[in-house]
mmCIF file of C-alpha atoms (C1' of nucleotides) in Angstrom:
data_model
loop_
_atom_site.group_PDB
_atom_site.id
_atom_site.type_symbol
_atom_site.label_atom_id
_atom_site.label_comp_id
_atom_site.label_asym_id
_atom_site.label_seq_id
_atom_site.Cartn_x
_atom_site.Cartn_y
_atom_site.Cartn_z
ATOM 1 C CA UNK B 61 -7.375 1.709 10.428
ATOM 2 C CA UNK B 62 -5.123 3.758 12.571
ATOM 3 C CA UNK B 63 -6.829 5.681 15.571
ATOM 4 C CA UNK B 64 -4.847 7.891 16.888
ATOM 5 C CA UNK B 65 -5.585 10.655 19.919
ATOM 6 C CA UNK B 66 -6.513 13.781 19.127
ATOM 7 C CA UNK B 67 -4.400 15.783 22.352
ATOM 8 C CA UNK B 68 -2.152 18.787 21.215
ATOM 9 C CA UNK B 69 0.390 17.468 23.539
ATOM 10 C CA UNK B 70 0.836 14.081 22.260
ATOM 11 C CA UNK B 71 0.243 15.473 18.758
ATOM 12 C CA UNK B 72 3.660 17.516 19.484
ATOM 13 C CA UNK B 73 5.194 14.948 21.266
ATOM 14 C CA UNK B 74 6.710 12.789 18.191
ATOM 15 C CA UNK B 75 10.059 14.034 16.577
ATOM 16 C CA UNK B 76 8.915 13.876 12.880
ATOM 17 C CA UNK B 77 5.451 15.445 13.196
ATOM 18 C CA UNK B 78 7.077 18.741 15.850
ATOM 19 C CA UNK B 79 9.794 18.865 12.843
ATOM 20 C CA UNK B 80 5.964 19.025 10.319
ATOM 21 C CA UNK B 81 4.651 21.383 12.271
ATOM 22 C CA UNK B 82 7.655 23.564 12.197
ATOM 23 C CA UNK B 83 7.980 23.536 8.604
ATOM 24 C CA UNK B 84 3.910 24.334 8.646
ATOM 25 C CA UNK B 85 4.317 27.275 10.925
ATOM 26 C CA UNK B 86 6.892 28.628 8.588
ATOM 27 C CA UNK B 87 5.039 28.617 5.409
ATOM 28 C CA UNK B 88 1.913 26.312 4.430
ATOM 29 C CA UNK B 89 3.156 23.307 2.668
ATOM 30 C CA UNK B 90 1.336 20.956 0.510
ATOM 31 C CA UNK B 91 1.623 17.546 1.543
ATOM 32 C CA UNK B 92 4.257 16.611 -1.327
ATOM 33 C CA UNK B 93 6.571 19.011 -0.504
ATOM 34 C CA UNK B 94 6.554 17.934 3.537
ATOM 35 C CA UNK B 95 7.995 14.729 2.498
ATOM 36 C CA UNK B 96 10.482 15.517 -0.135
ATOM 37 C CA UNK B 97 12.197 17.604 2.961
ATOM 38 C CA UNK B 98 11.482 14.662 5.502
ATOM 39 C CA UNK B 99 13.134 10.946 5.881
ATOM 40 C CA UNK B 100 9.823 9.068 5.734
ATOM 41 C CA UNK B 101 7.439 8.209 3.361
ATOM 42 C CA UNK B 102 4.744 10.709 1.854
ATOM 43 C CA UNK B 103 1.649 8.301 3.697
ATOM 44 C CA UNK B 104 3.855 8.694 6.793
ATOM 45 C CA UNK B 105 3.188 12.214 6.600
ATOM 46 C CA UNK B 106 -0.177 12.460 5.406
ATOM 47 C CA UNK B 107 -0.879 10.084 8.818
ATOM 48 C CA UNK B 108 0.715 12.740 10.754
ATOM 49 C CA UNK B 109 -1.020 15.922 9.495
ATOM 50 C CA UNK B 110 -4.000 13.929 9.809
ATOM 51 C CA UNK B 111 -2.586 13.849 13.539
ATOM 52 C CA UNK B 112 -1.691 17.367 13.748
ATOM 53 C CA UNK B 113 -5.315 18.564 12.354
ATOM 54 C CA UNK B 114 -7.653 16.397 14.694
ATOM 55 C CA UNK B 115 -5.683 17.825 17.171
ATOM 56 C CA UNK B 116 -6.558 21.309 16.032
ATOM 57 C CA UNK B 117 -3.102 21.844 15.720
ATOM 58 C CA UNK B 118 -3.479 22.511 11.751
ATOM 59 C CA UNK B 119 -6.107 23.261 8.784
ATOM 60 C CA UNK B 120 -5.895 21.781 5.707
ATOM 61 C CA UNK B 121 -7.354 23.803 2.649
ATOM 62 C CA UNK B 122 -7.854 22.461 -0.626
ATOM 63 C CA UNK B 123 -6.220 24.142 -3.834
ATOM 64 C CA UNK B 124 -6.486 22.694 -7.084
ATOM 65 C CA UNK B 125 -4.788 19.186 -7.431
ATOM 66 C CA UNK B 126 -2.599 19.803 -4.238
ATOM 67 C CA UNK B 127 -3.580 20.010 0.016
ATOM 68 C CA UNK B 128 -2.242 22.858 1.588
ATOM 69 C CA UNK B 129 -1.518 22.706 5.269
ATOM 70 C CA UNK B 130 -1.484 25.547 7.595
ATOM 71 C CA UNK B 131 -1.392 26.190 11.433
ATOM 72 C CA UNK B 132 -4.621 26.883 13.549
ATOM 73 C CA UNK B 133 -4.069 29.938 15.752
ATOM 74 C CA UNK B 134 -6.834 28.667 17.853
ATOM 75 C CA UNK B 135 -4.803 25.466 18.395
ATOM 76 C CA UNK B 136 -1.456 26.956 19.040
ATOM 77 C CA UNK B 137 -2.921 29.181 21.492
ATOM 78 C CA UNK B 138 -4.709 26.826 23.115
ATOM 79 C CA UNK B 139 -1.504 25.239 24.199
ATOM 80 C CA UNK B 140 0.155 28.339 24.462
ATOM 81 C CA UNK B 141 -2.398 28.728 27.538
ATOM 82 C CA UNK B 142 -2.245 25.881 28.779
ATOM 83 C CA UNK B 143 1.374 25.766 29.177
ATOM 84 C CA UNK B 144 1.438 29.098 30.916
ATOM 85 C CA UNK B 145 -1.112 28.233 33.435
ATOM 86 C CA UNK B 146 2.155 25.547 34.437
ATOM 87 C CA UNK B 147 4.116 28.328 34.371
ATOM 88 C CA UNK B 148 1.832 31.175 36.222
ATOM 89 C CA UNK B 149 1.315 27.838 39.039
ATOM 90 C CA UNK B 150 5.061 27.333 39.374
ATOM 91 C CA UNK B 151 6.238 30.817 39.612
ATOM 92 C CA UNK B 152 3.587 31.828 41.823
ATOM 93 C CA UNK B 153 4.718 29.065 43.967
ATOM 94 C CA UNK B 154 8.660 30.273 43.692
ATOM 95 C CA UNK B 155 7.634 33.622 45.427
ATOM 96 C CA UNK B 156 5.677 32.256 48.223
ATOM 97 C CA UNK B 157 8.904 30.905 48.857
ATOM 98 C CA UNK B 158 10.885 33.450 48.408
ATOM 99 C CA UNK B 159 8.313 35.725 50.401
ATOM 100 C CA UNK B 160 8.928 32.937 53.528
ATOM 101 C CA UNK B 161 12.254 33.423 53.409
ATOM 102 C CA UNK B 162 12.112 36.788 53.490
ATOM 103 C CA UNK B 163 9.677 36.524 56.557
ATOM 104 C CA UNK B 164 12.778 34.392 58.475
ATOM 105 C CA UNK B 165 15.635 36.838 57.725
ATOM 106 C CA UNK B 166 13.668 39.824 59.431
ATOM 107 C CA UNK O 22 15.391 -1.903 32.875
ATOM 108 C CA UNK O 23 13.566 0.666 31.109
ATOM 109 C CA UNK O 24 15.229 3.350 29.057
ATOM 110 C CA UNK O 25 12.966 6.078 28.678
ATOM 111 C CA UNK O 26 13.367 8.915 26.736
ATOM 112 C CA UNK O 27 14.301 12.737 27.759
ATOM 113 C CA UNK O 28 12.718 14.915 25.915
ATOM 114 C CA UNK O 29 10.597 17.274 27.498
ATOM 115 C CA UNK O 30 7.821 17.525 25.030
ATOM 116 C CA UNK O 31 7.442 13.148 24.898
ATOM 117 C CA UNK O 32 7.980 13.862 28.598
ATOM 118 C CA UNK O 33 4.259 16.023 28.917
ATOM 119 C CA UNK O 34 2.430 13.401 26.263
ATOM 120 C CA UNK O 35 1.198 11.362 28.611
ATOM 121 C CA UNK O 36 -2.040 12.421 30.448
ATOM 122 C CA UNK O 37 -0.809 11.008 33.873
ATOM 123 C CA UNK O 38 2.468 12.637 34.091
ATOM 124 C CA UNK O 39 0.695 15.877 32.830
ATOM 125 C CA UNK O 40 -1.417 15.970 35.782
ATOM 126 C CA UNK O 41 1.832 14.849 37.774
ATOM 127 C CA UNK O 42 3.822 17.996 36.626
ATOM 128 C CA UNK O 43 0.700 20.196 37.172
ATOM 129 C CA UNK O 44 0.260 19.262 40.987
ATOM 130 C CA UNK O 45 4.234 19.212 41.389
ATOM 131 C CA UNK O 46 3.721 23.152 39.632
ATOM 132 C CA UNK O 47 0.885 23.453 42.648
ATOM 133 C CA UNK O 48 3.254 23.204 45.459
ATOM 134 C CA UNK O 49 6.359 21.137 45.701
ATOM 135 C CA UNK O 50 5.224 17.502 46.672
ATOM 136 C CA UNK O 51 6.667 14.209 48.245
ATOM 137 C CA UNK O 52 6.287 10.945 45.725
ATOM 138 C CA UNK O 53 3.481 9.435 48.065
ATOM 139 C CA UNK O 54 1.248 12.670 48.206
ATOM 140 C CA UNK O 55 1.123 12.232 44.883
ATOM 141 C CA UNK O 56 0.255 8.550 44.471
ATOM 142 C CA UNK O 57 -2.565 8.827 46.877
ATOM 143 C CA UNK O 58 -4.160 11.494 44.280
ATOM 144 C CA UNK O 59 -3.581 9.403 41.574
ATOM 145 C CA UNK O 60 -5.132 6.305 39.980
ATOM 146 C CA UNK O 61 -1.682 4.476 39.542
ATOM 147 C CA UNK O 62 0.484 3.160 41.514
ATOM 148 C CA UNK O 63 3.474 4.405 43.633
ATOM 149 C CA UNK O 64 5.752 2.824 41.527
ATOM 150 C CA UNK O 65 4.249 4.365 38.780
ATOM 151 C CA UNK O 66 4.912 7.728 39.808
ATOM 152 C CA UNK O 67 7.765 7.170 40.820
ATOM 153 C CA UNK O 68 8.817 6.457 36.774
ATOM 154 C CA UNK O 69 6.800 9.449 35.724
ATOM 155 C CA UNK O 70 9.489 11.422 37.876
ATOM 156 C CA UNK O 71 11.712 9.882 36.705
ATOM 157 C CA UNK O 72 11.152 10.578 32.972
ATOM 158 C CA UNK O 73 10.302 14.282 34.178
ATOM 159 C CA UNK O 74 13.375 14.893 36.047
ATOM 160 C CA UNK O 75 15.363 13.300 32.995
ATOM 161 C CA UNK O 76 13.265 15.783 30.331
ATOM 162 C CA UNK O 77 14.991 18.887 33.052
ATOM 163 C CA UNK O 78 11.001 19.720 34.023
ATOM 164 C CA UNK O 79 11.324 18.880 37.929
ATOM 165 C CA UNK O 80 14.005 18.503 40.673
ATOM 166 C CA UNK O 81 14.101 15.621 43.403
ATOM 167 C CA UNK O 82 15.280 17.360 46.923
ATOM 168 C CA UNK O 83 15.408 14.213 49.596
ATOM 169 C CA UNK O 84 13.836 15.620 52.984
ATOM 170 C CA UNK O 85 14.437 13.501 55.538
ATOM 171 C CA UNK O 86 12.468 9.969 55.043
ATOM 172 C CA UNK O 87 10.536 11.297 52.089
ATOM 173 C CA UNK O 88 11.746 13.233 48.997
ATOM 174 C CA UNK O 89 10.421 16.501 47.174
ATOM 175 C CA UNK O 90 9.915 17.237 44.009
ATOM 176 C CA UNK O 91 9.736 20.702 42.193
ATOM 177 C CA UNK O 92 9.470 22.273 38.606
ATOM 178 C CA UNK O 93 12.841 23.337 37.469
ATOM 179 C CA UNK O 94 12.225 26.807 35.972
ATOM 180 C CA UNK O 95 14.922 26.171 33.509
ATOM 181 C CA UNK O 96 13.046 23.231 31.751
ATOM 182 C CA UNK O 97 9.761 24.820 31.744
ATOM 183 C CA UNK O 98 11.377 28.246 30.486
ATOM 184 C CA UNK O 99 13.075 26.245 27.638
ATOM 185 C CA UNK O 100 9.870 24.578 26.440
ATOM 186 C CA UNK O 101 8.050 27.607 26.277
ATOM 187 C CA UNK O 102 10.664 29.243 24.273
ATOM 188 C CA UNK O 103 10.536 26.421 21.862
ATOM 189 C CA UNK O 104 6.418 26.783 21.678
ATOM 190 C CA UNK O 105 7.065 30.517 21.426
ATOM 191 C CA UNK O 106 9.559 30.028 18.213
ATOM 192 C CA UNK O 107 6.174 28.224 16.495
ATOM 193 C CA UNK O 108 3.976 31.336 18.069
ATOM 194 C CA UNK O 109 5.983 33.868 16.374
ATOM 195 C CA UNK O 110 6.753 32.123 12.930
ATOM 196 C CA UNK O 111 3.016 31.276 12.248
ATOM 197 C CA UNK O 112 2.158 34.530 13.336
ATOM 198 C CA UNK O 113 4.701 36.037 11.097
ATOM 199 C CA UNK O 114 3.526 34.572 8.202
ATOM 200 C CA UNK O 115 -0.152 35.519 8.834
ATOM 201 C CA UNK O 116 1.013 39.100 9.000
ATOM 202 C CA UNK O 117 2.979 38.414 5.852
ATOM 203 C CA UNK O 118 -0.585 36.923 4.398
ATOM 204 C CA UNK O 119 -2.657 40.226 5.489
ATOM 205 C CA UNK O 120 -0.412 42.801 4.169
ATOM 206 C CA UNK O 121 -0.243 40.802 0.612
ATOM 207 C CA UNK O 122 -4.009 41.030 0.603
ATOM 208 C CA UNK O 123 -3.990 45.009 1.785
ATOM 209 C CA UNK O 124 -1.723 45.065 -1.352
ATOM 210 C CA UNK O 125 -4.261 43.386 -3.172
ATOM 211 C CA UNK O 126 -7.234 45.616 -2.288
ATOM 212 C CA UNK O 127 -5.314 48.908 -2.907
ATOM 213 C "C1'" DC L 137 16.768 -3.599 67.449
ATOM 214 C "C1'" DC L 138 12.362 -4.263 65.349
ATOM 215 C "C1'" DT L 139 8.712 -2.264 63.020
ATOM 216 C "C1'" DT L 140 6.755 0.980 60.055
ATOM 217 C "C1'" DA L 141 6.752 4.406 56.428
ATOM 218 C "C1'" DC L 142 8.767 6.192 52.200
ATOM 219 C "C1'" DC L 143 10.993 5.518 47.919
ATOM 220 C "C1'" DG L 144 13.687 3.678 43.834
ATOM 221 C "C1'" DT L 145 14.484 -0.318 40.670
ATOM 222 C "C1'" DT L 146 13.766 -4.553 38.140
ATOM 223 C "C1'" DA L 147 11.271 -7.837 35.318
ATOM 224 C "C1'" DG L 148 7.438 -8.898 32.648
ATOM 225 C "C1'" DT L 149 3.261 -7.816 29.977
ATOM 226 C "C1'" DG L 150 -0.480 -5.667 27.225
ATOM 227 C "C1'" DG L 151 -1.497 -1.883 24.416
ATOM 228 C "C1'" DT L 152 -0.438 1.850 21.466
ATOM 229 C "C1'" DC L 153 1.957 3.990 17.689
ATOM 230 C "C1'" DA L 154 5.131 5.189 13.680
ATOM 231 C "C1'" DC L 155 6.304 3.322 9.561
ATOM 232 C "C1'" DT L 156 6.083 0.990 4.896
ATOM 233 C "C1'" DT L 157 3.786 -1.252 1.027
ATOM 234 C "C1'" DA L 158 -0.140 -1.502 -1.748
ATOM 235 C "C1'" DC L 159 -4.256 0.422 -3.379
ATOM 236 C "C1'" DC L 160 -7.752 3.883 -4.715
ATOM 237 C "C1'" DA L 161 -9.769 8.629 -5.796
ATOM 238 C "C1'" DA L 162 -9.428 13.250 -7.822
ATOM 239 C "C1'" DG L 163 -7.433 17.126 -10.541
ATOM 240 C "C1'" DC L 164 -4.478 18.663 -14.416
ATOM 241 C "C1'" DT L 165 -2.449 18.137 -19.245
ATOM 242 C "C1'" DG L 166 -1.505 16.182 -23.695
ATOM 243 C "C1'" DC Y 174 -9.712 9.729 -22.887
ATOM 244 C "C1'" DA Y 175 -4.912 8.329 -21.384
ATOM 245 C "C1'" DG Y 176 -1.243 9.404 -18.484
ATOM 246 C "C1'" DC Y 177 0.848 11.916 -14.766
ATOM 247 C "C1'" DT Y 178 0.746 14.103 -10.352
ATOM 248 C "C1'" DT Y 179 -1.091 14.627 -5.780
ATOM 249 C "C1'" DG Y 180 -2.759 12.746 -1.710
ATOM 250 C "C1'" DG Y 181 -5.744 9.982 1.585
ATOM 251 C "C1'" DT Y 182 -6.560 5.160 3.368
ATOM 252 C "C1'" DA Y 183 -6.009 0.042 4.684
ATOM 253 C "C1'" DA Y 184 -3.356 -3.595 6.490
ATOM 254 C "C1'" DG Y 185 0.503 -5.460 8.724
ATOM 255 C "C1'" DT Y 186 4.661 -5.253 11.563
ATOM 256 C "C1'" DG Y 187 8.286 -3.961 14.837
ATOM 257 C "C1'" DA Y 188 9.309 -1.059 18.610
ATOM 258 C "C1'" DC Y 189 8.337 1.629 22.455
ATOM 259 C "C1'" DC Y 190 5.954 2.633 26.683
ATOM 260 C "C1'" DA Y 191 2.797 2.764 30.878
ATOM 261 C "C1'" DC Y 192 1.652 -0.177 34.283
ATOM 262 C "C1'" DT Y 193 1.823 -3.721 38.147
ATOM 263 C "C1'" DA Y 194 4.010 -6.974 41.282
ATOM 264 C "C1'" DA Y 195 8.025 -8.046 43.875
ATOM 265 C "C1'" DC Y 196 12.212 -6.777 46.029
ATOM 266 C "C1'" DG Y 197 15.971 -3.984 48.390
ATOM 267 C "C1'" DG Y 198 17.490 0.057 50.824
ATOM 268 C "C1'" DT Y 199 17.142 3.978 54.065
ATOM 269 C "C1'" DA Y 200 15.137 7.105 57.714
ATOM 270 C "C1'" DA Y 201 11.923 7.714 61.888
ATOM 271 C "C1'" DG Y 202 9.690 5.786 66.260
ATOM 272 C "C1'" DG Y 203 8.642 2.443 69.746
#
DNA sequence: CCTTACCGTTAGTGGTCACTTACCAAGCTG
DNA sequence: CAGCTTGGTAAGTGACCACTAACGGTAAGG
């Protein structure tokens, strides 16, 4: 058995399954069609959707014969937020700075 | 020697240098400040800065004995652009999805 | 100058992960 | 039902990576 994490992050962090989740975001894909468009095997990319979903990154939705992935808002936005709390921290850091400098020209 | 890699998003997949690049988005901190608040080793961090400063998400500035490191606005800007480009294309194709369905209904 | 503090680098190791091959289950079509 | 398509899972392997211990190199302080 493979057990991988289920963090966002490291869901995103491999090559192959950001280029998935691109093609995902696009348009939901069935799982065949994923790997006719990728280098890797079609169990490669069924591990990484698997991946991708515990991660809440992704739904998958039954339909018919065929498994059609999509992209979870939630997810997505999740990490959306989480990224811009790094970004809200760093900037608000930049104009305490810039503030201080301020203070020493005057 | 080890040859890490320099991307930004392999570069915030790993819990520890996460919470590295979120204290160093806190306030601009020396390498040892950092260890002490962390259960690794100096050494440790000191490769986690490494991999950061190679992935463009943080700047070393030497002060005296001790040397600073910041988030380079550039890097972080860049990766939320990229997270942005999934934002908009999944939520493109949702709208796509809702006005097909208003079709349907009408 | 000698000591102390701060930091980067190297070498070595254990653990995790991406991948393939092989196999099995379920839906569609003749 | 038989055959084809679609897809998830198991097992095994090679590669990468996070970590520590040990060392060298540079600035501050007595």
């Amino acid at each position: 058995m493979v057990t991988y994490q289920a963090d966002a992050w490291t869901a995103l962090a491999d090559p192959t399954r950001r280029t998935i989740f691109g093609r995902v975001a696009e348009r939901p894909r069935p799982v065949g069609e994923l790997a006719r468009e990728l280098p890797v095997s079609r169990p490669a990319v069924s591990q990484h959707l698997k991946v991708l979903k515990k991660a809440g990154l992704v739904i998958d939705q039954p339909a018919g014969n065929r498994r059609v992935y999509r992209v979870d808002p939630d997810g997505l936005a999740a990490l959306r937020a989480q990224l811009d709390r790094f970004w809200t921290a760093a900037l608000a850091n930049y104009k305490a700075i810039v503030e201080q400098s301020t203070e020493e020209d005057s």
